[in-house]
Coordinates of C-alpha atoms in Angstrom, one line a residue:
X1 CA -46.5 10.0 -54.2
X2 CA -44.9 7.0 -55.9
X3 CA -41.6 8.8 -56.2
X4 CA -41.6 9.6 -52.5
X5 CA -42.3 5.9 -51.7
X6 CA -39.4 4.8 -53.9
X7 CA -37.1 7.3 -52.4
X8 CA -38.2 6.3 -48.9
X9 CA -37.4 2.6 -49.8
X10 CA -33.9 3.5 -51.0
X11 CA -33.3 5.5 -47.8
X12 CA -34.4 2.7 -45.6
X13 CA -32.2 0.2 -47.5
X14 CA -29.2 2.5 -47.2
X15 CA -29.8 3.1 -43.5
X16 CA -30.1 -0.6 -42.8
X17 CA -26.8 -1.2 -44.7
X18 CA -25.1 1.5 -42.7
X19 CA -26.5 0.1 -39.4
X20 CA -25.2 -3.4 -40.2
X21 CA -21.8 -2.1 -41.2
X22 CA -21.6 -0.1 -38.0
X23 CA -22.7 -3.1 -35.9
X24 CA -20.0 -5.3 -37.5
X25 CA -17.4 -2.6 -36.9
X26 CA -18.4 -2.2 -33.3
X27 CA -18.3 -5.9 -32.7
X28 CA -14.9 -6.2 -34.3
X29 CA -13.6 -3.2 -32.3
X30 CA -14.9 -4.7 -29.0
X31 CA -13.2 -8.0 -29.8
X32 CA -9.9 -6.3 -30.6
X33 CA -10.1 -4.2 -27.5
X34 CA -10.7 -7.3 -25.4
X35 CA -7.7 -9.1 -26.9
X36 CA -5.5 -6.0 -26.5
X37 CA -6.5 -5.8 -22.8
X38 CA -5.6 -9.4 -22.3
X39 CA -2.3 -8.9 -24.0
X40 CA -1.4 -5.7 -22.2
X41 CA -2.8 -6.5 -18.8
X42 CA -2.3 -10.3 -18.3
X43 CA -2.9 -9.9 -14.6
X44 CA -6.1 -7.9 -14.8
X45 CA -8.2 -10.9 -13.8
X46 CA -6.5 -11.0 -10.4
X47 CA -8.0 -7.7 -9.3
X48 CA -10.4 -6.8 -12.2
X49 CA -12.2 -4.0 -10.4
X50 CA -9.0 -2.1 -9.4
X51 CA -7.1 0.3 -11.6
X52 CA -4.8 3.3 -11.8
X53 CA -5.6 6.8 -13.1
X54 CA -2.0 7.1 -14.3
X55 CA -0.5 3.7 -14.8
X56 CA 3.2 3.4 -15.3
X57 CA 4.8 0.6 -17.2
X58 CA 7.8 0.7 -14.9
X59 CA 5.8 -0.9 -12.1
X60 CA 4.0 -3.5 -14.2
X61 CA 5.4 -6.5 -12.2
X62 CA 3.5 -5.2 -9.1
X63 CA 0.3 -6.2 -10.8
X64 CA 1.4 -9.8 -11.1
X65 CA 1.9 -10.3 -7.3
X66 CA -1.0 -11.9 -5.5
X67 CA -1.4 -9.9 -2.3
X68 CA -2.5 -6.3 -2.8
X69 CA -3.5 -3.6 -0.3
X70 CA -3.8 0.1 0.3
X71 CA -2.8 2.8 2.7
X72 CA -5.5 5.2 4.0
X73 CA -5.8 8.5 5.7
X74 CA -8.4 11.3 6.1
X75 CA -7.7 12.4 2.6
X76 CA -9.7 9.4 1.3
X77 CA -12.8 10.6 3.0
X78 CA -15.5 8.0 3.9
X79 CA -14.3 4.5 3.0
X80 CA -16.6 1.6 2.2
X81 CA -14.5 -1.1 3.8
X82 CA -16.9 -3.9 2.8
X83 CA -16.6 -2.9 -0.9
X84 CA -12.9 -2.7 -0.5
X85 CA -12.6 -6.1 0.9
X86 CA -14.9 -7.6 -1.7
X87 CA -12.6 -6.1 -4.4
X88 CA -9.8 -8.3 -3.0
X89 CA -8.0 -5.9 -0.7
X90 CA -5.8 -8.0 1.6
X91 CA -4.4 -5.4 3.9
X92 CA -4.6 -1.7 4.8
X93 CA -2.1 0.6 6.6
X94 CA -4.1 3.4 8.2
X95 CA -2.6 6.7 9.3
X96 CA -2.9 7.1 13.0
X97 CA -0.5 9.8 14.3
X98 CA 1.9 12.5 13.2
X99 CA 4.5 14.2 15.4
X100 CA 3.6 14.6 19.0
X101 CA 0.1 16.2 18.9
X102 CA -1.7 15.3 15.7
X103 CA -4.1 12.3 15.1
X104 CA -5.7 11.6 11.8
X105 CA -9.3 12.6 12.1
X106 CA -10.5 9.4 10.4
X107 CA -8.1 7.0 12.2
X108 CA -10.5 5.5 14.8
X109 CA -13.3 5.2 12.3
X110 CA -11.1 3.5 9.7
X111 CA -9.4 1.3 12.4
X112 CA -12.6 -0.3 13.6
X113 CA -14.5 -0.3 10.3
X114 CA -11.6 -2.1 8.6
X115 CA -11.6 -4.8 11.4
X116 CA -15.4 -5.1 11.1
X117 CA -15.1 -5.7 7.4
X118 CA -12.3 -8.3 7.9
X119 CA -9.5 -6.3 6.3
X120 CA -6.2 -6.9 8.1
X121 CA -4.8 -3.5 9.1
X122 CA -1.9 -1.8 10.8
X123 CA -1.5 1.8 12.1
X124 CA 1.3 4.1 10.9
X125 CA 3.0 7.1 12.5
X126 CA 4.4 9.9 10.4
X127 CA 7.6 11.3 11.9
X128 CA 8.0 15.0 12.5
X129 CA 11.7 15.8 12.7
X130 CA 11.2 18.9 14.9
X131 CA 9.6 17.0 17.8
X132 CA 11.6 14.8 20.3
X133 CA 11.3 11.1 19.5
X134 CA 10.1 10.1 23.0
X135 CA 7.2 12.6 22.7
X136 CA 6.2 11.1 19.4
X137 CA 6.4 7.6 20.7
X138 CA 4.2 8.5 23.7
X139 CA 1.7 10.1 21.4
X140 CA 1.5 7.0 19.2
X141 CA 1.0 4.8 22.3
X142 CA -1.6 7.1 23.7
X143 CA -3.8 7.0 20.5
X144 CA -3.3 3.6 18.9
X145 CA -5.1 0.7 20.6
X146 CA -3.3 -2.5 21.6
X147 CA -4.9 -5.0 19.3
X148 CA -3.2 -8.5 19.0
X149 CA -5.0 -9.1 15.7
X150 CA -3.5 -6.0 14.1
X151 CA -0.7 -6.0 11.6
X152 CA 2.7 -4.7 12.8
X153 CA 2.8 -0.9 13.2
X154 CA 4.6 1.3 10.6
X155 CA 7.1 4.0 11.2
X156 CA 6.9 6.4 8.2
X157 CA 10.3 8.2 7.8
X158 CA 10.7 10.7 5.0
X159 CA 11.7 14.3 4.9
X160 CA 9.0 16.9 5.5
X161 CA 10.1 19.3 2.8
X162 CA 6.6 20.7 2.3
X163 CA 5.9 21.3 6.0
X164 CA 5.2 24.8 7.0
X165 CA 6.5 24.4 10.5
X166 CA 9.4 22.0 10.0
X167 CA 10.8 21.6 6.4
X168 CA 14.4 21.1 7.5
X169 CA 16.5 17.9 7.4
X170 CA 18.3 16.7 10.5
X171 CA 21.8 15.2 10.6
X172 CA 22.0 11.4 9.8
X173 CA 23.1 10.5 13.4
X174 CA 20.2 12.5 14.9
X175 CA 17.7 10.9 12.5
X176 CA 18.9 7.4 13.3
X177 CA 18.8 8.1 17.0
X178 CA 15.2 9.3 16.8
X179 CA 14.2 6.2 14.7
X180 CA 15.8 3.9 17.3
X181 CA 13.6 5.4 20.0
X182 CA 10.4 5.2 18.1
X183 CA 11.0 1.6 16.8
X184 CA 11.7 0.4 20.3
X185 CA 8.7 2.1 21.8
X186 CA 6.3 1.1 19.1
X187 CA 7.4 -2.5 19.4
X188 CA 7.0 -2.4 23.2
X189 CA 3.4 -1.0 22.8
X190 CA 2.2 -3.4 20.1
X191 CA 4.2 -6.5 20.7
X192 CA 5.3 -6.6 17.0
X193 CA 8.4 -5.4 15.3
X194 CA 7.5 -2.3 13.3
X195 CA 7.7 -1.9 9.5
X196 CA 9.8 0.9 8.2
X197 CA 8.2 3.0 5.4
X198 CA 10.5 5.2 3.4
X199 CA 11.0 6.9 0.0
X200 CA 14.0 6.9 -2.3
X201 CA 15.7 10.1 -1.0
X202 CA 15.4 9.4 2.7
X203 CA 16.6 5.8 2.2
X204 CA 19.7 7.0 0.2
X205 CA 20.6 9.7 2.7
X206 CA 19.8 8.0 6.0
X207 CA 18.8 4.3 5.8
X208 CA 21.2 2.5 3.4
X209 CA 22.7 -0.4 5.3
X210 CA 20.6 0.3 8.4
X211 CA 17.8 -1.8 10.2
X212 CA 18.3 -4.9 8.2
X213 CA 16.3 -6.9 10.8
X214 CA 13.2 -4.9 10.1
X215 CA 10.7 -5.3 7.3
X216 CA 10.7 -2.4 4.8
X217 CA 7.8 -0.9 3.0
X218 CA 9.3 1.2 0.1
X219 CA 7.8 3.7 -2.3
X220 CA 8.7 3.4 -6.0
X221 CA 6.0 4.6 -8.5
X222 CA 8.0 4.7 -11.7
X223 CA 10.5 1.8 -11.5
X224 CA 11.2 -1.6 -10.0
X225 CA 12.4 -1.3 -6.4
X226 CA 15.8 -2.7 -7.1
X227 CA 16.4 0.1 -9.6
X228 CA 15.8 2.9 -7.1
X229 CA 17.0 1.3 -3.8
X230 CA 20.6 0.1 -3.4
X231 CA 20.7 -3.4 -1.9
X232 CA 17.5 -3.2 0.0
X233 CA 15.2 -6.2 0.4
X234 CA 11.6 -5.1 0.7
X235 CA 8.5 -6.7 2.2
X236 CA 5.9 -4.1 0.9
X237 CA 6.0 -2.0 -2.2
X238 CA 3.9 1.2 -2.7
X239 CA 3.7 1.2 -6.5
X240 CA 1.2 4.0 -7.3
X241 CA -0.4 7.0 -5.6
X242 CA -3.1 7.3 -8.2
X243 CA -4.8 3.9 -7.7
X244 CA -8.5 3.3 -8.1
X245 CA -10.1 0.8 -5.7
X246 CA -13.8 0.1 -5.0
X247 CA -14.8 1.7 -1.7
X248 CA -12.6 4.8 -2.1
X249 CA -13.5 7.9 -4.1
X250 CA -10.6 9.2 -6.1
X251 CA -6.9 8.5 -5.7
X252 CA -5.6 6.0 -3.2
X253 CA -2.1 4.5 -2.7
X254 CA -1.9 0.9 -3.9
X255 CA 0.7 -1.5 -2.4
X256 CA 1.7 -5.1 -2.8
X257 CA 3.3 -7.7 -0.6
X258 CA 6.4 -9.4 -2.0
X259 CA 5.4 -13.1 -1.6
X260 CA 2.8 -15.8 -2.2
X261 CA -0.5 -16.3 -0.5
X262 CA 1.0 -18.8 1.9
X263 CA 3.8 -16.4 2.8
X264 CA 1.2 -13.7 3.4
X265 CA -0.6 -16.0 5.9
X266 CA 2.7 -16.7 7.6
X267 CA 3.4 -12.9 7.9
X268 CA 0.0 -12.3 9.4
X269 CA 0.3 -15.1 11.8
X270 CA 3.8 -14.5 12.9
X271 CA 4.1 -10.7 12.5
X272 CA 7.4 -11.4 10.7
X273 CA 8.7 -11.6 7.2
X274 CA 8.8 -15.3 6.5
X275 CA 12.3 -14.9 5.1
X276 CA 13.5 -13.8 8.6
X277 CA 11.9 -16.6 10.7
X278 CA 15.1 -18.7 10.9
X279 CA 17.2 -15.7 12.0
X280 CA 14.7 -13.8 14.2
X281 CA 12.5 -16.6 15.5
X282 CA 15.1 -17.9 18.1
X283 CA 15.4 -14.3 19.4
X284 CA 11.6 -14.2 20.2
X285 CA 10.9 -11.6 17.6
X286 CA 8.4 -13.7 15.5
X287 CA 5.3 -15.3 16.8
X288 CA 4.9 -19.1 16.5
X289 CA 3.4 -20.6 13.4
X290 CA 1.9 -24.0 12.8
X291 CA 4.2 -26.8 11.4
X292 CA 2.5 -26.9 8.0
X293 CA 3.2 -23.2 7.3
X294 CA 6.8 -23.4 8.6
X295 CA 7.5 -26.4 6.4
X296 CA 6.5 -24.5 3.3
X297 CA 8.2 -21.2 4.0
X298 CA 9.5 -20.8 0.5
X299 CA 6.1 -21.4 -1.2

């Protein structure tokens, strides 16, 4: 009996020592991890609840910009817009239409729920190169409400290489002619100059040097935009397709605006990139802004 008691005492003492050592190690590990996180992700505090399933160091500067948003379609399923807004989401581009006969099944739900939650949003049209441009423009106008509070609409131009019905490319002149029609009609419908969304390949083959009076939303998920796009100023940058944002289950595209919080307010109020106000304002393209915002256009 005594021997068992002495053995039990030694066991308890050894166990306590092991526990203390483990606790100390855990505390040190937690501190080290916290310091490493601060060192690697200096901007994490800006949007602490957002992340990326496959982060890429090539787009690290996107995380340091203050205005972040998403683009959404039916593939994100049910969206909790209130949670998304609380996480700091400043804007959303929502898929509306594609070609001349397809509407995203979640468009109207997302459109109105985003507004209800107070998330500024714009509608986008995905171009189908086998459908006449005037039919696509008519389809967009038929399905997208005229909302003066909305962000400018987006024309999504990229090749449809994975399409079953229309994987082909069209000649550059034809593509530009189609884009001309749709930009004009979308602006007439919404009262705002559209944003052009594009990817690296389409920009290189079709858009280089074109539509410099329009804001561009470019995709670059592995490098800085200037590395992938030749001489193209951008207003929005899609920097990942594997983002994690409260309110959405699974992957979601994350995007950022180029400028400051004040420049963002100017964009929302005027429906123009602030850098273009001096040039496009006299032509009636931009909405009026208050004097304070105009005076601080570069801030």
